[in-house]
Tab-separated table of C-alpha atoms in Angstrom:
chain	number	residue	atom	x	y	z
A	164	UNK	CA	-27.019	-0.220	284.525
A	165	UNK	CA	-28.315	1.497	288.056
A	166	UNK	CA	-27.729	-0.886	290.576
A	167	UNK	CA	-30.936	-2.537	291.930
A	168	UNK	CA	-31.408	-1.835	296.311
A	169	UNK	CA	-31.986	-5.278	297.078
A	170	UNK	CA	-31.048	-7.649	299.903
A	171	UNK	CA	-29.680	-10.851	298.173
A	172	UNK	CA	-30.344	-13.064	301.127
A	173	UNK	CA	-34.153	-12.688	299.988
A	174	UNK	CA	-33.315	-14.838	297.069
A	175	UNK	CA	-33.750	-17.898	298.445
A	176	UNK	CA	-37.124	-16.997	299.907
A	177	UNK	CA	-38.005	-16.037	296.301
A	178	UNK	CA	-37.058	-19.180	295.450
A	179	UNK	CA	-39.090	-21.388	298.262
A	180	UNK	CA	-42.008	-19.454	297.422
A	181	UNK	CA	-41.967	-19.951	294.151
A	182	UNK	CA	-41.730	-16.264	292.817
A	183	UNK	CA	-39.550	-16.791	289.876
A	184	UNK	CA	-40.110	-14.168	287.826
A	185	UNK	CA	-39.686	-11.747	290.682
A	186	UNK	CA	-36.678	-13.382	291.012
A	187	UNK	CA	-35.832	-13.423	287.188
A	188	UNK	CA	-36.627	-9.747	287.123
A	189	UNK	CA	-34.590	-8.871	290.371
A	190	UNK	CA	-31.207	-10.697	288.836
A	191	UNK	CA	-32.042	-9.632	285.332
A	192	UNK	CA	-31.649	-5.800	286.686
A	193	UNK	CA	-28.399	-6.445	287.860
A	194	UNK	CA	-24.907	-6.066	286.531
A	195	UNK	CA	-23.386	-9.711	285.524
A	196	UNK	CA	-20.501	-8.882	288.289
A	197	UNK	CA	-23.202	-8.066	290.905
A	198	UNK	CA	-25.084	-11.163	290.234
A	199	UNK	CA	-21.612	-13.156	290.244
A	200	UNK	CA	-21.210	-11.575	293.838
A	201	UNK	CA	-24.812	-12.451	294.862
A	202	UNK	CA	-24.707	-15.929	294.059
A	203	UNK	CA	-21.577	-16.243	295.959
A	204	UNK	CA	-23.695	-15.453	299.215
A	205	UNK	CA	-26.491	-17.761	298.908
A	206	UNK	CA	-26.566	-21.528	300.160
A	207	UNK	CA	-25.150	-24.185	297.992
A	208	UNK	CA	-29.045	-25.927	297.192
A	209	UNK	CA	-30.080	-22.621	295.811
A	210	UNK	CA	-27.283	-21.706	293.294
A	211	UNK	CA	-27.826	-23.550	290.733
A	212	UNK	CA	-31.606	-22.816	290.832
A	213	UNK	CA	-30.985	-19.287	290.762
A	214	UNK	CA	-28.385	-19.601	287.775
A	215	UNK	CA	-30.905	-21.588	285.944
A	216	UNK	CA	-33.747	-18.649	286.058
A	217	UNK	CA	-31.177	-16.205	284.743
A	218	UNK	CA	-31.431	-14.643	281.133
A	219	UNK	CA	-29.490	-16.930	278.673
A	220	UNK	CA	-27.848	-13.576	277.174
A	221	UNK	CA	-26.247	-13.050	280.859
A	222	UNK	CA	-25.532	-16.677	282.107
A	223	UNK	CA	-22.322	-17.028	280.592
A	224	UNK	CA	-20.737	-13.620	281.569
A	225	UNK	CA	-22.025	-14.137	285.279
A	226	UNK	CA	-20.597	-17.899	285.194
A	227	UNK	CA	-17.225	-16.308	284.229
A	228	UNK	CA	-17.124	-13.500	287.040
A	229	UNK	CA	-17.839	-16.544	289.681
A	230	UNK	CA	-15.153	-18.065	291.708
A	231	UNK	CA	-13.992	-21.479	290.988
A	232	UNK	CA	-15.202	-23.444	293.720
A	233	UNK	CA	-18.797	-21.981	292.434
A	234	UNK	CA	-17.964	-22.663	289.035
A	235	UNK	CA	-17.019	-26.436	289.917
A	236	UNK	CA	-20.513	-26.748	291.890
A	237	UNK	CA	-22.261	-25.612	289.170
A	238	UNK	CA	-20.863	-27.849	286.254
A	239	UNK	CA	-21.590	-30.612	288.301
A	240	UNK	CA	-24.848	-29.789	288.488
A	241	UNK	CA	-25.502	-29.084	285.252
A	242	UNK	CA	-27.129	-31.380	282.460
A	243	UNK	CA	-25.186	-31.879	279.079
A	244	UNK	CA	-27.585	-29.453	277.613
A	245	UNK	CA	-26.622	-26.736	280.061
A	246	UNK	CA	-23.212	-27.098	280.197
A	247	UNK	CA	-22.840	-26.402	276.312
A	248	UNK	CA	-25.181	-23.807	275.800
A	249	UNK	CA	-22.776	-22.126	278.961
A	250	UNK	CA	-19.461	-22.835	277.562
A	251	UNK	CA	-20.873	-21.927	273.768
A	252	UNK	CA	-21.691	-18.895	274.631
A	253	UNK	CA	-18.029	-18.349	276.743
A	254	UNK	CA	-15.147	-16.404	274.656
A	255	UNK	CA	-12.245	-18.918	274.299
A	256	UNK	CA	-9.000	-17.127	276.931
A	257	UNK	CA	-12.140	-17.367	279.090
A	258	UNK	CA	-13.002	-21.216	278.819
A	259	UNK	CA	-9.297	-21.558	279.058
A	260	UNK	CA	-8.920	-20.015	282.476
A	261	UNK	CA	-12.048	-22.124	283.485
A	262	UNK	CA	-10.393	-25.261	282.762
A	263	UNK	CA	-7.292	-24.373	284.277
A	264	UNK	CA	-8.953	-23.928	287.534
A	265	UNK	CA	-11.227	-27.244	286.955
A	266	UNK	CA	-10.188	-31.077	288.339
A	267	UNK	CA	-9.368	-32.942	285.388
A	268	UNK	CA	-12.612	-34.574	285.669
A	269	UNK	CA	-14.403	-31.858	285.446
A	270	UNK	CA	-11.913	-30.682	282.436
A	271	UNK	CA	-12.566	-33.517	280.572
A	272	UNK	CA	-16.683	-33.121	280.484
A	273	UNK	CA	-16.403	-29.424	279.883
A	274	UNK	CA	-13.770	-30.498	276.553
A	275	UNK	CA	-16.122	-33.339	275.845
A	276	UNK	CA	-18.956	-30.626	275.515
A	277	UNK	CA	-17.040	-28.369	273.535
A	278	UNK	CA	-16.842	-28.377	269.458
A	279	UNK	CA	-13.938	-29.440	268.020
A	280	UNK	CA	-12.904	-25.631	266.719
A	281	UNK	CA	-13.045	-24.407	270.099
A	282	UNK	CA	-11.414	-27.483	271.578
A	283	UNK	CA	-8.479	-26.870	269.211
A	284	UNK	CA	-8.147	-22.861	270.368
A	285	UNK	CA	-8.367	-24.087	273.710
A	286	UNK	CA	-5.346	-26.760	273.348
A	287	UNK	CA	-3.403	-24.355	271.263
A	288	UNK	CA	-3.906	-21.877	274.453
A	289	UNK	CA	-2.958	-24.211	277.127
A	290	UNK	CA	0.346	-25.530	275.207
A	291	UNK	CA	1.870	-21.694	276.157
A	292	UNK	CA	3.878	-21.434	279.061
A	293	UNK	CA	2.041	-20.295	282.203
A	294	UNK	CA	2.936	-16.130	282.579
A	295	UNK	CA	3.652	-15.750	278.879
A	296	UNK	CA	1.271	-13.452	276.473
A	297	UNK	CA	0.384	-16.063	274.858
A	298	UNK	CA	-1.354	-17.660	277.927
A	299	UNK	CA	-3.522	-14.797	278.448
A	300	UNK	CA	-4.307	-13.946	274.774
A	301	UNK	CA	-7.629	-14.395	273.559
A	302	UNK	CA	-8.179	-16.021	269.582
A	303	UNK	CA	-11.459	-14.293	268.940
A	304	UNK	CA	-10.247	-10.439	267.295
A	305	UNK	CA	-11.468	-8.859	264.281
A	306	UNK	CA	-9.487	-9.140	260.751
A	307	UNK	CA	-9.895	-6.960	257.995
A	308	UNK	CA	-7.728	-6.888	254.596
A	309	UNK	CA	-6.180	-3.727	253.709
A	310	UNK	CA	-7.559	-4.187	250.109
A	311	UNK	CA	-11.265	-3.858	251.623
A	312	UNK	CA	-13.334	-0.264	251.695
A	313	UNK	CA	-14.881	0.606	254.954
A	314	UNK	CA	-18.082	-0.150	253.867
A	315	UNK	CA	-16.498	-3.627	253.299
A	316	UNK	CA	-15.204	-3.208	256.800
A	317	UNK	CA	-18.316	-2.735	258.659
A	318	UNK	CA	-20.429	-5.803	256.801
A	319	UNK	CA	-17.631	-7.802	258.330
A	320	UNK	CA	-17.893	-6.370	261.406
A	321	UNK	CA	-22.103	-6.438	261.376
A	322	UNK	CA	-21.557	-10.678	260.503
A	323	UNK	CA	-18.829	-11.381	262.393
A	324	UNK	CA	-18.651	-9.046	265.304
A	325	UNK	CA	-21.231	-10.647	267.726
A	326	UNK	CA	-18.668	-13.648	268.177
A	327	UNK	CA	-15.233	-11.418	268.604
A	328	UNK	CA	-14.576	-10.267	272.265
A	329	UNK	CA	-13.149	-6.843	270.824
A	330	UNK	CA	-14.339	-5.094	267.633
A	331	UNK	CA	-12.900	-1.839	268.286
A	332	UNK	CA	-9.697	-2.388	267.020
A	333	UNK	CA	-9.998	-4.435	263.937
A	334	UNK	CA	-6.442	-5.780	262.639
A	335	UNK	CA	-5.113	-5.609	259.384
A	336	UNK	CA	-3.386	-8.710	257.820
A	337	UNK	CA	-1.954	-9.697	254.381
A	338	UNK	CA	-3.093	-13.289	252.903
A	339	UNK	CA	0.012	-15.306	255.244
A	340	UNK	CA	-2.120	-13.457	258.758
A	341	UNK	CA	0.704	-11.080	258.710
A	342	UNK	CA	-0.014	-8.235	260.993
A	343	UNK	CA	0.014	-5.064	258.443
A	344	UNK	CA	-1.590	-2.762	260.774
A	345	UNK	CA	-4.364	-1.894	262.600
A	346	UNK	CA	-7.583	0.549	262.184
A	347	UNK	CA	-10.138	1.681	264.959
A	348	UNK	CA	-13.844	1.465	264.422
A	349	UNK	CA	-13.948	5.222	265.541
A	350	UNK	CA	-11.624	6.278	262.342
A	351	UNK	CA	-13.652	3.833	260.397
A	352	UNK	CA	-16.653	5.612	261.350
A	353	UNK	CA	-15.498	9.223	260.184
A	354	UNK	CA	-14.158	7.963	257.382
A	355	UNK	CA	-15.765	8.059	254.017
A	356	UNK	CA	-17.266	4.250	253.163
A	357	UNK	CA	-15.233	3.589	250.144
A	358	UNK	CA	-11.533	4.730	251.209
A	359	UNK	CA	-9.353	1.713	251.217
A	360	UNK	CA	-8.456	0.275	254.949
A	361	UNK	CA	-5.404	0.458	253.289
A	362	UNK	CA	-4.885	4.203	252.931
A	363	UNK	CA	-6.331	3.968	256.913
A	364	UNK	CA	-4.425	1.436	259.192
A	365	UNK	CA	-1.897	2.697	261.431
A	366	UNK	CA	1.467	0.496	260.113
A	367	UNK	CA	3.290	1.582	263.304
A	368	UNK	CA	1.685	-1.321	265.822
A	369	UNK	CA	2.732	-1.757	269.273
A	370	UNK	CA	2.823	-5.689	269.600
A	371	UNK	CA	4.248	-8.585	271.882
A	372	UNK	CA	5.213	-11.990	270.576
A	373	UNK	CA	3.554	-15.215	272.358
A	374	UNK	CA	6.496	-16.066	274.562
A	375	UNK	CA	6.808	-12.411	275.884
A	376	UNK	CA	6.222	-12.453	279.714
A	377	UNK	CA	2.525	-11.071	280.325
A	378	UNK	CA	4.313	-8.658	282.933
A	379	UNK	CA	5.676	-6.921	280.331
A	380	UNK	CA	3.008	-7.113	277.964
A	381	UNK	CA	0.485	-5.351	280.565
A	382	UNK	CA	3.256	-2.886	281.065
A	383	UNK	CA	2.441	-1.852	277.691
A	384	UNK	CA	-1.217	-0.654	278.110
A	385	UNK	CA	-0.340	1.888	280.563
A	386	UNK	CA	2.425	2.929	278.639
A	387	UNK	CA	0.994	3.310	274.703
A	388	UNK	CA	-2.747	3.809	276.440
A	389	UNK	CA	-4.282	0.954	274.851
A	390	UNK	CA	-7.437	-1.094	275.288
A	391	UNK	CA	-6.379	-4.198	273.398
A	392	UNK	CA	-2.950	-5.525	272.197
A	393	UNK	CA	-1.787	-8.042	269.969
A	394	UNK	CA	0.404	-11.086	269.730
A	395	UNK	CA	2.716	-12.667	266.978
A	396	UNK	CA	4.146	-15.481	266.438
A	397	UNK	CA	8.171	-15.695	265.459
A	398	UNK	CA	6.919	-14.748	262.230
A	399	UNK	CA	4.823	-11.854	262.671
A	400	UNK	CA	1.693	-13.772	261.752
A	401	UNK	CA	-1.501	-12.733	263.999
A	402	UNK	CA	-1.959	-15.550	266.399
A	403	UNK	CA	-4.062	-13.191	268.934
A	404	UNK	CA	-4.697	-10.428	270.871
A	405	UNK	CA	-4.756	-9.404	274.690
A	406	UNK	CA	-7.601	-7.630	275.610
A	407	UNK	CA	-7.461	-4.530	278.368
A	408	UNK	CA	-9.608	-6.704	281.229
A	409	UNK	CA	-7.133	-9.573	281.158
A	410	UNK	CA	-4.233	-6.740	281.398
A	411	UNK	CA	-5.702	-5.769	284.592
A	412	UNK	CA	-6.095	-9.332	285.756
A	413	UNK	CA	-2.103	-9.812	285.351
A	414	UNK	CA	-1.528	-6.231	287.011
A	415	UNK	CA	-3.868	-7.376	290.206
A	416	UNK	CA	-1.428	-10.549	289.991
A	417	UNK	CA	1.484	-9.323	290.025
A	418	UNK	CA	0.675	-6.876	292.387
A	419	UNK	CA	-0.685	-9.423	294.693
A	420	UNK	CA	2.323	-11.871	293.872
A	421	UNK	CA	4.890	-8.799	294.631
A	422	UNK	CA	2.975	-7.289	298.080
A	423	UNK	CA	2.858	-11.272	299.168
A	424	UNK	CA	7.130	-11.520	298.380
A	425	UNK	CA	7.309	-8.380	300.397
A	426	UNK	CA	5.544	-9.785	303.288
A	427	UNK	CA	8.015	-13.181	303.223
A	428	UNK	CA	5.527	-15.295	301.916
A	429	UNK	CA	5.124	-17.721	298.918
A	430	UNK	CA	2.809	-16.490	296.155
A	431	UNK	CA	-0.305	-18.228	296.065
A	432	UNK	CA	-3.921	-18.488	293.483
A	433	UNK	CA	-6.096	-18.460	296.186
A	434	UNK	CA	-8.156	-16.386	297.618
A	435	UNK	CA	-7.276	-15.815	301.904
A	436	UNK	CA	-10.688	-17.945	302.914
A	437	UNK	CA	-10.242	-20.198	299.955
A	438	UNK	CA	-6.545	-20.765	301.214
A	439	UNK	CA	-7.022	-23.723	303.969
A	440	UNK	CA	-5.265	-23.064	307.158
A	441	UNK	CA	-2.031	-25.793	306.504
A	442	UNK	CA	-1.507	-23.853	303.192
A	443	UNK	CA	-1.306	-20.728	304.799
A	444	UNK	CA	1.457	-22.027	307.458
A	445	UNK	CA	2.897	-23.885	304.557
A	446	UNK	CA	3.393	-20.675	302.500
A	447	UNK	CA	4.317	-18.500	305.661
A	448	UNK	CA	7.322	-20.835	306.955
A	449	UNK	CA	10.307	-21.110	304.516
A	450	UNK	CA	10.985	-17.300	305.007
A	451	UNK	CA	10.318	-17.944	308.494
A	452	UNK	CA	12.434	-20.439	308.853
A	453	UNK	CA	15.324	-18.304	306.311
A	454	UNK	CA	14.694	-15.416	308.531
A	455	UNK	CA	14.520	-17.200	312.096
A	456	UNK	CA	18.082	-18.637	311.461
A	457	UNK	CA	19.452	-15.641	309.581
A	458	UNK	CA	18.530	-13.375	312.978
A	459	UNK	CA	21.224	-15.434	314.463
A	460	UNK	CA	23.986	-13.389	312.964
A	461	UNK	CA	22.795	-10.387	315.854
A	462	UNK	CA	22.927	-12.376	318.563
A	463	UNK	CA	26.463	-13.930	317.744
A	464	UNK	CA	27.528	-10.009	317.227
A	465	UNK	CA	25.959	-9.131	320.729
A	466	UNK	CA	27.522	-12.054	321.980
A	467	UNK	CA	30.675	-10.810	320.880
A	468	UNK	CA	30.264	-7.722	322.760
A	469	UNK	CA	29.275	-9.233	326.128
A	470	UNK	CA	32.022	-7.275	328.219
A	471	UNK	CA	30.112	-3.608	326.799
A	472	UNK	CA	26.880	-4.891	328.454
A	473	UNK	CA	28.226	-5.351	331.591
A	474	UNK	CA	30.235	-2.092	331.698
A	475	UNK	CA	27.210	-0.425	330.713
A	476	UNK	CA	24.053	-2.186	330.812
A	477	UNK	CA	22.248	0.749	329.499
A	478	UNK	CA	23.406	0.234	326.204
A	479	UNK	CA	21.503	-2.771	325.450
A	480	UNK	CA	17.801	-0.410	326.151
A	481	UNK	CA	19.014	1.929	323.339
A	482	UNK	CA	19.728	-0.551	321.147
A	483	UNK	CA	16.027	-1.372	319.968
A	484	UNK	CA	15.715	1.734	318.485
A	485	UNK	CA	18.544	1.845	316.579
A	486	UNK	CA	17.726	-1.263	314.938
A	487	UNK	CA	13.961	-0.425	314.097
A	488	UNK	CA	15.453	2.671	312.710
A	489	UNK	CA	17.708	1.319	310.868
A	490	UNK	CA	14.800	-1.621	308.998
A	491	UNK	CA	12.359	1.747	309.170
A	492	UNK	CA	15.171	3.303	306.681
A	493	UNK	CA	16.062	0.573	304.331
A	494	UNK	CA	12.356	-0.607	303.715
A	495	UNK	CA	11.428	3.118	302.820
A	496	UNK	CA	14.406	2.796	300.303
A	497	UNK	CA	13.765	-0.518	298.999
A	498	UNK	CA	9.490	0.418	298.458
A	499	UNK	CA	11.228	3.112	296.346
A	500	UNK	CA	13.545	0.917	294.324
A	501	UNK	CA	11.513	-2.318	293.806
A	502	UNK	CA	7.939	-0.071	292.573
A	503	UNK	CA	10.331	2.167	290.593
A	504	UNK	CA	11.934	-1.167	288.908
A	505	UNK	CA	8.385	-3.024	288.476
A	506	UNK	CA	7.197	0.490	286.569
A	507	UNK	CA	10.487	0.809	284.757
A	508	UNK	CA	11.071	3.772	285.978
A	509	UNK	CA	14.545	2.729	287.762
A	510	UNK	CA	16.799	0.501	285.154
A	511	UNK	CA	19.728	-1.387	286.438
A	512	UNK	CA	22.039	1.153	284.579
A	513	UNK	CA	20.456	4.133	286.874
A	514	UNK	CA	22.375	2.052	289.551
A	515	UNK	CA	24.906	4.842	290.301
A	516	UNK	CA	22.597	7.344	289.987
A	517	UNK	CA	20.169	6.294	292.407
A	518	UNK	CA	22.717	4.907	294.729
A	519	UNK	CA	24.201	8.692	294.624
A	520	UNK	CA	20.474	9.994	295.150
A	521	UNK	CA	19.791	7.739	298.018
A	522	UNK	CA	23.448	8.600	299.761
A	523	UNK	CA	22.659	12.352	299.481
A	524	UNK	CA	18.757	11.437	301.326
A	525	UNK	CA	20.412	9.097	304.067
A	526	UNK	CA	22.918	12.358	304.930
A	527	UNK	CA	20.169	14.577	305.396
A	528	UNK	CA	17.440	12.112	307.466
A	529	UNK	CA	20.274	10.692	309.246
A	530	UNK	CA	22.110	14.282	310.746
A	531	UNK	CA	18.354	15.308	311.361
A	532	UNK	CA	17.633	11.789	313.241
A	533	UNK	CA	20.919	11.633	314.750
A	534	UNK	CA	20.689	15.345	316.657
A	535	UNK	CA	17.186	14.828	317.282
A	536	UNK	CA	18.401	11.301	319.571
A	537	UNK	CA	21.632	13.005	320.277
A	538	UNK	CA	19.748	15.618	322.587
A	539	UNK	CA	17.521	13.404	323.861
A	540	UNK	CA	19.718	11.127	324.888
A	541	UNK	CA	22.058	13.953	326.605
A	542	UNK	CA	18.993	15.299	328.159
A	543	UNK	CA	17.572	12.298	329.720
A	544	UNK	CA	21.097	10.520	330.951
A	545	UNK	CA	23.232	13.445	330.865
A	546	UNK	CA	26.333	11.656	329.254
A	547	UNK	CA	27.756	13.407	326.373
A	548	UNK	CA	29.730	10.683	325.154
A	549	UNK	CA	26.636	8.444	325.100
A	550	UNK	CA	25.039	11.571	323.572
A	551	UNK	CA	27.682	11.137	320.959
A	552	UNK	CA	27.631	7.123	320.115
A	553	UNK	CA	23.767	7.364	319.662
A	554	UNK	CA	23.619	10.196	317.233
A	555	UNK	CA	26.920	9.191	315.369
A	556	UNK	CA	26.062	5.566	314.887
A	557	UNK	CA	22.274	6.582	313.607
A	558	UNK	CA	24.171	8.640	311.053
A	559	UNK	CA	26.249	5.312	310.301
A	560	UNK	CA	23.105	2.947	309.832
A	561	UNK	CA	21.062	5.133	308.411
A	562	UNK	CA	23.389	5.493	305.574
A	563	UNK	CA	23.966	1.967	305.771
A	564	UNK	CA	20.291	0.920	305.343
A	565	UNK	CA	19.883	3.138	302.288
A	566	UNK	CA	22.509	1.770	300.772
A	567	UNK	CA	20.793	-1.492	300.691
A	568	UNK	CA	17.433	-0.404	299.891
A	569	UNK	CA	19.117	0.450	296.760
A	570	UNK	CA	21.510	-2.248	296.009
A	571	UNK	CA	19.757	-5.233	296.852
A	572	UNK	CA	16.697	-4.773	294.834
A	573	UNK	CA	19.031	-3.764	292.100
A	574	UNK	CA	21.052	-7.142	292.302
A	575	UNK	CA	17.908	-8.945	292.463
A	576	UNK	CA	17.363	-7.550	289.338
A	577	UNK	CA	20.298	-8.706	287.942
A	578	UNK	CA	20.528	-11.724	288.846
A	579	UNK	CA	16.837	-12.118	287.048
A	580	UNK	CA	15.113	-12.871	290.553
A	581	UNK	CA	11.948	-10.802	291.709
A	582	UNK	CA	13.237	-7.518	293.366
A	583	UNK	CA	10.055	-7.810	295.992
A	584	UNK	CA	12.118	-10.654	297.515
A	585	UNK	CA	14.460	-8.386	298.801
A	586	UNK	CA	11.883	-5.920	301.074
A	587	UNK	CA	10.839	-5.395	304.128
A	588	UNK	CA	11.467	-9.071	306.615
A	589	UNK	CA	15.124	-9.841	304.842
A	590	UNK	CA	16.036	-5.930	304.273
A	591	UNK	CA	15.092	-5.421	308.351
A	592	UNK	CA	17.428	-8.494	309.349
A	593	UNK	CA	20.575	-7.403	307.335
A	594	UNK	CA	20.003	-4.045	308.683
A	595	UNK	CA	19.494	-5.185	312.357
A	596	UNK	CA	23.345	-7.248	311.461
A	597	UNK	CA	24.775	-4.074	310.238
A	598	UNK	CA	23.337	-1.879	313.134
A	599	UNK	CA	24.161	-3.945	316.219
A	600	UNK	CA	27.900	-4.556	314.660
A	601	UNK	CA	28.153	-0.708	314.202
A	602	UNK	CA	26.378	0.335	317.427
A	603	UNK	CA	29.204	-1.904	319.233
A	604	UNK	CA	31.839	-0.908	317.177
A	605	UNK	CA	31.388	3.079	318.150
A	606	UNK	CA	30.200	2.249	321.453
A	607	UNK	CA	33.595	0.237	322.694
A	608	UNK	CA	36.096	2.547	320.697
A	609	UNK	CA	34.272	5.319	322.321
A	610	UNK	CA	33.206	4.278	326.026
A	611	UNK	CA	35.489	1.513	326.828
């Protein structure tokens, strides 16, 4: 579908004069995401006149691309009529995510306007823990018996298909919803019409059970290149199946989740504007606060080396850039460590082996940093021995900062926290402890 060169503030004008079926036509040309996005932009009084103009074959997949607070305004505003021709028409992992987004007053109208089959799937769905497969997992796949022909397969598929969110991977199962195997429409479709989907399905199925963490089951698309997966109960049986969209939801939040850690600050569902001001502070202080008091530990070290300072004062206006150097270095390394754990590319048993890697990379950036600073420090004060304690002691926390890159997100790891914890805000603080005690260290057994 082109997209349509139109100004969506018009819309409302539309409306006040009347022109609905310009209006109808305009919204009807656009995809359901664009018209999500439109919506979005127009005031509050015209939303739900605009929704109510739009095709019925789009209004539920444009009502599931809207945000929440849009979602809320519109329920409200619907009539009984509406709101279960809307949520009828909704695939059930969607209505789920709806409701968990929804005041429980709102929750209870949308359930009281659901049938009781879908209100069922929808409380099976919300009984698994939040982050687990089965959370994300969608009911609504397409079964097939291995003792059916393919010409079997596809009057199934032409019956059933209209009300199962994916039909291109249709999933085998014996009488007890056993997963046997699975069978693509493509090889159904080259396939002569009375083979058995027996002699077709593919026995060797990638699948996660419903407790699995959806981390790891979104892992698994990029890694077996698949557009749909499925998920088992603790004894095999078919209970669902995760389709390739909802993958990329968890990837975007656990991205988000991981770049937020990073940044020393809480995760949160919201959206930055939808985020009020006191819950931004609110998520922003703890690792403030952990990271405020932590920052102590340099100044009792400097503190410590008061009598340096006053034999040479000039100490203290190199010492910024060792300690920038140093945080520089060991958030380069822990990026590294933390993305390469998160892709399982780095396992904790590669500790040695990247700890050896990382060693051999901090030799060869720190001698290049260190004579780089060495000269320009003998250049510009003309004190070889000052020369000496700059370049030497770059060397020293360079290869100190590395090392922790690598450890800490490794230990993280081990102790089952989130690696991301460990990055850039706490990683620059222990490596501004470890670079002032250093700096000192050289700097008095050398000068003093």
């Amino acid at each position: 579908m082109e997209e349509r060169d139109f100004d969506v503030k018009l819309l409302p004008e539309l409306l006040e004069e009347r022109r609905f079926v310009e209006a109808r036509s305009v919204l009807s040309e656009m995809n359901p995401i664009d018209i999500a996005i439109a919506l979005g932009e127009v005031p509050e009084e015209s939303l739900l006149k605009l929704f109510r103009i739009l095709p019925k074959e789009i209004a539920a997949d444009v009502f599931v691309e809207m945000d929440s607070d849009e979602q809320e305004l519109l329920i409200k505003g619907f009539s009984d009529a509406e709101l279960q021709a809307v949520i009828r028409e909704m695939y059930v992992d969607d209505a789920v995510d709806l409701i968990e987004e929804m005041p429980a007053i709102v929750v209870n109208r949308i359930l009281r306007h659901t049938d009781p089959a879908t209100r069922k799937e929808i409380n099976e769905l919300l009984k698994y823990p939040e982050d687990s497969a089965g959370s994300v997992m969608t009911t609504e796949y397409m079964s097939l018996k291995s003792s059916m022909t393919v010409e079997d397969a596809f009057e199934r598929i032409r019956k059933t298909g209209d009300e199962k969110e994916d039909i291109y991977t249709c999933y085998v199962m014996d009488p007890n919803r056993k997963l046997q195997g699975i069978v693509s429409v493509r090889e159904l479709l080259l396939s002569d019409r009375n083979q058995l989907i027996g002699d077709l399905m593919e026995t060797n199925v990638i699948s996660v059970t419903t407790l699995a963490d959806q981390e790891t089951a979104a892992k698994l698309f990029d890694k077996y290149n698949l557009t749909a997966l499925p998920v088992t109960d603790t004894e095999d049986r078919l209970v669902g199946i995760i389709t390739v969209d909802d993958a990329i939801d968890v990837i975007q939040e656990e991205n988000t989740e991981d770049i937020e850690k990073m940044a020393a600050l809480l995760p949160q569902d919201e959206t930055y504007f939808e985020t009020t001001v006191l819950q931004h502070a609110r998520n922003r202080l703890p690792w403030l606060f952990i990271l405020m008091f932590s920052s102590i530990m340099t100044g009792l070290i400097i503190e410590h080396y008061e009598v340096a300072f006053q034999t040479m004062p000039l100490l203290v206006a190199l010492m910024p850039m060792l300690m920038d150097t140093g945080g520089n270095c060991g958030t380069q390394a822990s990026t590294l460590m933390i993305r390469g754990l998160a892709l399982d590319q780095i396992r904790l048993s590669d500790y040695v082996k990247a700890l050896g890697k990382e060693l051999r990379v901090a030799l060869l950036v720190g001698t290049c940093l260190s004579i780089v600073n060495g000269v320009r420090v003998y250049i510009q004060y003309h004190d070889v021995k000052l020369a000496f304690v700059i370049g030497s002691t770059l060397l020293f926390v360079v290869m100190v900062a590395k090392c922790l890159g690598c450890t800490l997100p490794m230990l993280a790891k081990k102790l089952k926290l989130d690696p991301a914890i460990m990055a850039s805000p706490l990683m620059t603080t222990l490596v501004d402890v470890s670079a002032v005690f250093i700096y000192f260290q050289i700097a008095t057994a050398v000068l003093l």
